[in-house]
Amino acid sequence: MTPELRFPEFDGAWQAKHGDDAFKNRRQRAKEGLPLYSVTIDQGMVRRDSLEREFASNAPDEANLRVFKDDHVYNMMRMWQGAVGRAPEECMVSPAYVVLEPKPDTVPAFFDHWFKRKRSLYLLWAYSYGLTNDRLRLYARDFGRVPMALPKADEQRKIADFLGTLDERIKLLQRQREALSKYKTGMVQRLFDHSLRFTREDGTPFPDWIDCELGSLFDWAPTNNLSRDMLTDEAGTIQNIHYGDIHGRFAARFRQSVEAAPYIKPDALPVFRDDAFCKPGDVIIADASEDYADIGKAIEIIEVTPKSLVAGLHTYIARPRAGVLALGFSGYLFQTWALRRQIMRNAQGISVLGISKPNLFKLKLRLPHADEQRKIADFLGALDDQIEAVSRKIAYMQVFKKGLLQQMFV
């Protein structure tokens, strides 16, 4: 057995082995004072600091297991979803985990990547016991039976170093994106609390911001009540914005050519009034949410083809009055803490929160001159473009690595 993609200095077939050829199960009882870890999907091992303090002064539960640096640990019930991690230090875990001690010819970093392969996760699932996925368990003895093709330690190390370099590049891009996002958040705060102001091209200041209510800037446009089951990802004639996508899918500046909004199914397609179609500058507001973080969350339509996009269930369309708001400004206005705080205060409900049109129109804000709005929107938009460019690089690197995982392993 040989992989499809291989470093040229290595030859010969990989050996057919099993889990117990690479690891042995560690069942050593944890000692007092060790930090307690858990294993999460994708993030690996995570230190539970609150429990660490508890166990630092009290003897740990005798059932907890001792873990040494570079041991691999997996959650017996979620390993097939990727709940596997390598210990960064000596620690302990609960008995719900299996601790795998690497054997002398096993390179732990190689298995960081082996456990992320789609094929590997399938094998972990296939060797588990249980009637349904939520009851599956992979015990240590059964992990020992999982088949795996392995190269010698030198090739394991070479593969691990190469893929580890890719991981570092992805982490660097993720840190860059995080730094840009934090910078943008800070700039939004400074621009909207007026501690930072733009000036005209000749250096003179813009007029003072004016106090107003949201209702003086917008009118309402009609929305529909089409539920999610009336929508499809298959191409159609009219796309529909669902409130759930505003919560977690769409950017604050909505470009139809970029965002993958669902289409209305042909058999559910109603006849829309002309004013129901979204236009540039429209703000689509989610009027319902299960938590305060998303209630009243909004996006602004920046680019859209005429008569091709509508807004649906649990949304409002706030349409700006002519000449009042610069394109792109409203999307950032609805992200400001001053406006978000008012929305959260006006939200009503118990299990599901909602906010009414009258309450939205009463929201108070301060509005800059249209030319200053334009400068704010252009500046923050440029930051968003940078963040999006880094996000695309991250996505590309992740897809590239995923392909390598399939080609560099057997």
Coordinates of C-alpha atoms in Angstrom, one line a residue:
M1 CA 0.0 0.0 0.0
T2 CA 1.4 3.4 -1.0
P3 CA -0.2 6.9 -0.9
E4 CA -1.1 8.8 -4.1
L5 CA 1.2 11.7 -3.1
R6 CA 4.6 11.0 -1.5
F7 CA 7.9 12.6 -0.8
P8 CA 10.5 11.4 -3.3
E9 CA 13.1 10.2 -0.8
F10 CA 10.8 7.5 0.5
D11 CA 9.9 4.2 -1.2
G12 CA 8.5 0.9 -0.3
A13 CA 4.9 0.0 0.7
W14 CA 3.3 1.3 3.9
Q15 CA 2.7 -1.5 6.4
A16 CA -0.8 -2.8 7.2
K17 CA -1.2 -2.4 10.9
H18 CA -3.9 -1.7 13.5
G19 CA -4.5 0.7 16.3
D20 CA -2.7 -1.4 18.9
D21 CA 0.4 -1.4 16.8
A22 CA 0.7 2.3 17.2
F23 CA -0.7 2.9 20.7
K24 CA -1.3 1.2 24.0
N25 CA -4.1 2.2 26.3
R26 CA -3.0 4.1 29.4
R27 CA -5.2 3.5 32.4
Q28 CA -3.1 5.1 35.1
R29 CA -5.0 6.9 37.9
A30 CA -4.5 10.6 38.0
K31 CA -2.5 12.2 40.8
E32 CA -3.4 15.2 42.9
G33 CA -3.0 18.7 41.5
L34 CA -3.0 17.9 37.7
P35 CA -5.1 20.2 35.5
L36 CA -8.3 18.7 34.1
Y37 CA -8.8 18.7 30.4
S38 CA -11.7 17.9 28.1
V39 CA -11.6 17.1 24.3
T40 CA -13.7 19.1 21.9
I41 CA -14.4 18.6 18.2
D42 CA -11.8 20.4 16.0
Q43 CA -10.2 22.2 18.9
G44 CA -8.6 19.2 20.4
M45 CA -7.8 19.3 24.1
V46 CA -9.0 22.3 26.1
R47 CA -8.0 23.1 29.6
R48 CA -10.8 23.5 32.1
D49 CA -9.3 26.1 34.4
S50 CA -12.3 26.3 36.8
L51 CA -12.0 22.6 37.5
E52 CA -8.2 22.8 37.7
R53 CA -8.4 25.1 40.7
E54 CA -10.8 22.8 42.4
F55 CA -8.5 19.8 41.9
A56 CA -5.3 21.7 42.8
S57 CA -6.4 21.7 46.4
N58 CA -8.4 18.5 46.6
A59 CA -7.5 14.9 45.6
P60 CA -9.0 14.1 42.2
D61 CA -11.7 11.6 41.7
E62 CA -10.0 8.2 41.7
A63 CA -11.7 7.4 38.3
N64 CA -9.9 10.3 36.5
L65 CA -7.1 9.2 34.2
R66 CA -3.5 10.4 34.0
V67 CA -2.4 11.8 30.7
F68 CA 1.2 12.5 29.7
K69 CA 2.4 15.0 27.1
D70 CA 1.9 13.8 23.6
D71 CA -0.6 11.1 24.6
H72 CA -3.7 11.1 22.3
V73 CA -7.1 11.3 24.0
Y74 CA -10.5 10.7 22.5
N75 CA -14.0 10.9 23.7
M76 CA -15.5 7.5 23.5
M77 CA -18.9 8.8 22.3
R78 CA -17.8 11.5 19.9
M79 CA -14.5 10.3 18.4
W80 CA -16.1 9.6 15.0
Q81 CA -17.0 13.3 14.9
G82 CA -13.4 14.3 15.5
A83 CA -13.3 14.7 19.3
V84 CA -9.6 13.6 19.5
G85 CA -6.7 15.6 20.8
R86 CA -3.0 15.4 21.8
A87 CA -2.1 16.4 25.3
P88 CA 0.1 19.6 25.5
E89 CA 1.2 18.8 29.0
E90 CA 0.8 16.3 31.8
C91 CA -2.9 16.4 32.9
M92 CA -5.9 14.3 33.7
V93 CA -9.2 13.5 32.0
S94 CA -12.4 11.9 33.1
P95 CA -13.1 8.2 32.6
A96 CA -15.3 9.0 29.6
Y97 CA -12.1 9.3 27.6
V98 CA -9.6 6.8 26.2
V99 CA -5.9 7.7 26.7
L100 CA -3.6 6.4 24.0
E101 CA 0.1 6.2 24.8
P102 CA 2.3 6.3 21.6
K103 CA 4.6 3.3 21.1
P104 CA 8.3 4.0 20.3
D105 CA 7.9 4.0 16.5
T106 CA 4.8 6.2 16.6
V107 CA 5.2 9.9 15.8
P108 CA 2.4 11.7 17.7
A109 CA 2.3 14.7 15.3
F110 CA 1.6 12.3 12.4
F111 CA -1.6 11.1 14.2
D112 CA -2.7 14.7 14.7
H113 CA -3.5 14.6 11.0
W114 CA -4.4 10.9 10.8
F115 CA -7.3 11.5 13.2
K116 CA -8.7 14.4 11.0
R117 CA -9.0 12.4 7.8
K118 CA -12.5 11.5 6.6
R119 CA -11.5 7.9 6.1
S120 CA -10.1 7.7 9.6
L121 CA -13.2 9.1 11.2
Y122 CA -15.2 6.5 9.2
L123 CA -13.1 3.7 10.6
L124 CA -13.6 5.0 14.1
W125 CA -17.3 5.0 13.5
A126 CA -17.3 1.5 11.9
Y127 CA -15.5 -0.1 14.8
S128 CA -17.8 1.5 17.4
Y129 CA -20.7 -0.1 19.2
G130 CA -24.2 1.2 19.6
L131 CA -27.6 1.2 17.9
T132 CA -27.7 4.9 17.1
N133 CA -24.9 7.5 16.5
D134 CA -25.7 9.3 19.8
R135 CA -25.1 6.0 21.7
L136 CA -21.9 4.9 19.8
R137 CA -18.9 4.1 21.9
L138 CA -15.4 3.1 20.8
Y139 CA -13.6 1.3 23.6
A140 CA -9.9 1.0 23.8
R141 CA -9.9 -2.7 22.8
D142 CA -11.9 -1.9 19.7
F143 CA -9.6 1.0 18.8
G144 CA -6.8 -1.5 18.8
R145 CA -8.6 -3.4 16.0
V146 CA -9.0 -0.3 13.7
P147 CA -6.9 -0.9 10.5
M148 CA -4.4 1.6 9.5
A149 CA -1.6 1.7 6.9
L150 CA 1.6 3.3 8.4
P151 CA 5.0 4.4 7.1
K152 CA 8.2 4.2 9.0
A153 CA 8.9 6.9 11.7
D154 CA 11.0 9.0 9.4
E155 CA 8.3 9.3 6.8
Q156 CA 5.7 9.9 9.5
R157 CA 7.8 12.8 10.8
K158 CA 8.2 14.3 7.3
I159 CA 4.5 14.2 6.7
A160 CA 3.8 15.7 10.1
D161 CA 6.3 18.5 9.6
F162 CA 4.9 19.4 6.2
L163 CA 1.2 19.4 7.3
G164 CA 2.2 21.1 10.5
T165 CA 3.7 24.0 8.5
L166 CA 0.3 24.3 6.7
D167 CA -1.4 24.4 10.0
E168 CA 0.9 27.2 11.2
R169 CA 0.1 29.1 8.1
I170 CA -3.6 28.7 8.7
K171 CA -3.3 29.7 12.4
L172 CA -1.3 32.8 11.3
L173 CA -4.1 33.8 8.9
Q174 CA -6.7 33.2 11.6
R175 CA -4.8 35.5 14.0
Q176 CA -4.5 38.1 11.2
R177 CA -8.3 37.9 10.7
E178 CA -8.9 38.1 14.5
A179 CA -6.6 41.2 14.7
L180 CA -8.4 42.9 11.8
S181 CA -11.8 42.1 13.3
K182 CA -10.8 43.5 16.7
Y183 CA -9.4 46.6 15.0
K184 CA -12.6 47.1 13.1
T185 CA -14.7 46.7 16.3
G186 CA -12.6 49.4 18.0
M187 CA -12.9 51.7 15.0
V188 CA -16.7 51.3 14.9
Q189 CA -16.8 52.3 18.5
R190 CA -14.5 55.3 18.0
L191 CA -16.3 56.5 14.9
F192 CA -19.8 56.3 16.3
D193 CA -18.9 57.8 19.7
H194 CA -17.2 60.7 17.9
S195 CA -13.8 60.2 19.5
L196 CA -12.5 59.9 15.9
R197 CA -13.8 62.1 13.2
F198 CA -13.2 62.4 9.4
T199 CA -12.7 65.8 7.8
R200 CA -13.5 67.2 4.4
E201 CA -11.0 67.0 1.6
D202 CA -9.8 70.5 2.4
G203 CA -9.3 69.6 6.1
T204 CA -12.3 71.5 7.4
P205 CA -14.6 69.6 9.9
F206 CA -17.9 68.2 8.9
P207 CA -21.1 69.5 10.7
D208 CA -22.0 68.2 14.1
W209 CA -24.0 65.0 14.1
I210 CA -27.8 65.5 14.5
D211 CA -30.1 63.7 17.0
C212 CA -33.0 61.8 15.3
E213 CA -35.1 58.7 15.5
L214 CA -34.9 55.7 13.2
G215 CA -38.4 56.4 11.9
S216 CA -37.3 59.7 10.4
L217 CA -34.8 57.9 8.2
F218 CA -36.7 54.8 6.9
D219 CA -40.1 53.6 5.6
W220 CA -41.3 50.0 5.7
A221 CA -41.4 47.8 2.7
P222 CA -43.5 44.6 2.6
T223 CA -42.0 41.2 3.5
N224 CA -43.4 37.6 3.1
N225 CA -44.0 34.7 5.4
L226 CA -42.4 31.9 3.5
S227 CA -40.9 29.3 5.8
R228 CA -37.6 27.5 5.3
D229 CA -39.3 24.4 3.8
M230 CA -40.5 26.6 0.9
L231 CA -36.9 27.5 0.0
T232 CA -34.2 25.6 -1.9
D233 CA -30.6 25.9 -2.7
E234 CA -31.3 24.9 -6.3
A235 CA -31.2 27.8 -8.7
G236 CA -34.5 29.6 -9.4
T237 CA -35.9 33.0 -10.3
I238 CA -36.3 34.8 -7.0
Q239 CA -34.1 34.6 -3.9
N240 CA -35.4 35.0 -0.4
I241 CA -33.7 36.3 2.8
H242 CA -34.6 34.1 5.8
Y243 CA -34.1 35.6 9.3
G244 CA -32.0 32.6 10.3
D245 CA -29.4 33.5 7.7
I246 CA -29.2 37.0 9.0
H247 CA -28.3 35.6 12.4
G248 CA -25.4 33.5 11.3
R249 CA -24.7 33.5 7.6
F250 CA -24.8 36.8 5.8
A251 CA -22.4 39.7 6.0
A252 CA -23.5 43.1 7.3
R253 CA -23.0 44.4 3.7
F254 CA -25.1 42.0 1.6
R255 CA -24.0 41.5 -2.0
Q256 CA -26.3 39.2 -3.9
S257 CA -23.5 38.0 -6.2
V258 CA -21.5 36.9 -3.2
E259 CA -24.0 35.6 -0.6
A260 CA -25.7 32.3 -1.3
A261 CA -29.3 33.2 -0.5
P262 CA -31.8 30.4 -1.0
Y263 CA -34.4 30.4 -3.8
I264 CA -38.1 30.2 -3.5
K265 CA -39.4 26.8 -4.7
P266 CA -41.4 27.1 -8.0
D267 CA -44.5 25.6 -6.5
A268 CA -44.3 28.1 -3.5
L269 CA -43.6 31.2 -5.6
P270 CA -46.2 33.9 -5.0
V271 CA -46.8 37.1 -6.9
F272 CA -44.9 40.0 -5.4
R273 CA -45.7 43.7 -5.4
D274 CA -43.0 45.8 -7.0
D275 CA -42.1 47.4 -3.7
A276 CA -41.5 44.0 -2.1
F277 CA -38.3 43.5 -4.0
C278 CA -35.1 44.5 -2.2
K279 CA -33.2 47.5 -3.4
P280 CA -29.7 48.9 -2.7
G281 CA -29.7 50.6 0.7
D282 CA -32.5 48.5 2.1
V283 CA -31.9 47.2 5.7
I284 CA -33.3 43.8 6.4
I285 CA -33.9 43.3 10.1
A286 CA -34.5 40.0 11.9
D287 CA -37.4 40.6 14.2
A288 CA -37.1 37.4 16.2
S289 CA -34.4 35.5 18.0
E290 CA -33.9 33.1 20.9
D291 CA -31.2 35.3 22.5
Y292 CA -30.4 39.0 22.9
A293 CA -27.2 38.7 20.8
D294 CA -29.2 38.3 17.6
I295 CA -32.4 40.1 18.2
G296 CA -32.7 43.0 15.7
K297 CA -29.6 41.9 13.8
A298 CA -29.6 43.5 10.4
I299 CA -27.9 43.5 7.0
E300 CA -27.8 46.2 4.4
I301 CA -28.4 45.4 0.7
I302 CA -25.3 46.8 -1.1
E303 CA -25.7 45.1 -4.5
V304 CA -28.8 43.4 -6.0
T305 CA -30.3 42.6 -9.4
P306 CA -33.7 44.3 -9.8
K307 CA -36.8 42.2 -8.9
S308 CA -34.8 39.2 -7.9
L309 CA -34.6 39.3 -4.1
V310 CA -37.2 39.5 -1.3
A311 CA -37.2 39.2 2.5
G312 CA -39.2 36.5 4.3
L313 CA -40.3 35.2 7.6
H314 CA -39.5 37.2 10.7
T315 CA -37.9 40.0 8.8
Y316 CA -38.6 43.7 8.3
I317 CA -37.4 45.8 5.3
A318 CA -36.5 49.3 6.4
R319 CA -36.2 51.3 3.2
P320 CA -34.2 54.6 3.5
R321 CA -35.7 57.8 2.4
A322 CA -34.1 59.5 -0.6
G323 CA -30.9 61.4 0.1
V324 CA -30.8 60.7 3.8
L325 CA -28.3 57.8 4.1
A326 CA -25.2 57.0 2.2
L327 CA -25.0 53.5 0.7
G328 CA -23.2 51.1 3.1
F329 CA -23.6 53.3 6.2
S330 CA -26.7 51.7 7.6
G331 CA -25.1 48.2 7.8
Y332 CA -22.6 49.6 10.3
L333 CA -25.1 51.8 12.1
F334 CA -27.0 48.7 13.1
Q335 CA -23.8 47.2 14.5
T336 CA -23.2 50.0 17.0
W337 CA -23.6 49.3 20.7
A338 CA -25.7 52.4 21.1
L339 CA -28.4 51.0 18.8
R340 CA -27.9 47.4 19.8
R341 CA -28.5 48.3 23.5
Q342 CA -31.8 50.0 22.7
I343 CA -32.9 47.0 20.6
M344 CA -32.2 44.6 23.4
R345 CA -34.0 46.8 25.9
N346 CA -37.1 46.9 23.7
A347 CA -37.1 43.2 22.9
Q348 CA -40.0 41.3 24.4
G349 CA -40.7 37.6 24.9
I350 CA -39.6 34.6 27.0
S351 CA -38.4 31.6 24.9
V352 CA -38.4 33.7 21.7
L353 CA -37.6 37.4 21.7
G354 CA -39.2 39.8 19.3
I355 CA -39.2 43.5 18.5
S356 CA -42.0 45.5 16.9
K357 CA -41.9 48.0 14.1
P358 CA -43.1 50.9 16.3
N359 CA -40.3 50.2 18.9
L360 CA -37.7 50.1 16.1
F361 CA -38.8 53.4 14.7
K362 CA -38.5 55.0 18.2
L363 CA -34.8 54.1 18.4
K364 CA -32.7 57.2 19.0
L365 CA -29.4 57.8 17.2
R366 CA -27.0 60.5 16.1
L367 CA -26.5 60.9 12.4
P368 CA -23.5 62.5 10.6
H369 CA -23.6 64.5 7.4
A370 CA -24.1 62.3 4.2
D371 CA -20.5 63.0 3.1
E372 CA -19.1 61.9 6.5
Q373 CA -21.4 58.8 6.3
R374 CA -19.7 58.0 3.0
K375 CA -16.2 58.2 4.5
I376 CA -17.2 56.0 7.4
A377 CA -18.8 53.4 5.1
D378 CA -15.8 53.4 2.8
F379 CA -13.3 53.1 5.6
L380 CA -15.1 50.3 7.4
G381 CA -16.0 48.6 4.1
A382 CA -12.3 48.5 3.2
L383 CA -11.6 46.8 6.5
D384 CA -14.4 44.3 5.8
D385 CA -12.8 43.6 2.4
Q386 CA -9.5 42.9 4.0
I387 CA -11.1 40.5 6.5
E388 CA -13.0 38.8 3.7
A389 CA -9.8 38.4 1.7
V390 CA -8.0 36.8 4.6
S391 CA -11.1 34.5 5.2
R392 CA -10.9 33.4 1.6
K393 CA -7.2 32.5 2.0
I394 CA -8.1 30.5 5.1
A395 CA -10.8 28.6 3.3
Y396 CA -8.5 27.9 0.4
M397 CA -5.7 26.6 2.7
Q398 CA -8.2 24.4 4.6
V399 CA -9.5 22.9 1.4
F400 CA -6.0 22.4 0.1
K401 CA -5.0 20.6 3.3
K402 CA -8.1 18.5 3.2
G403 CA -7.1 17.3 -0.3
L404 CA -3.6 16.5 0.9
L405 CA -4.9 14.5 3.8
Q406 CA -6.7 12.2 1.3
Q407 CA -3.6 11.9 -1.0
M408 CA -0.8 11.6 1.5
F409 CA -2.3 8.8 3.6
V410 CA -3.5 5.4 2.8

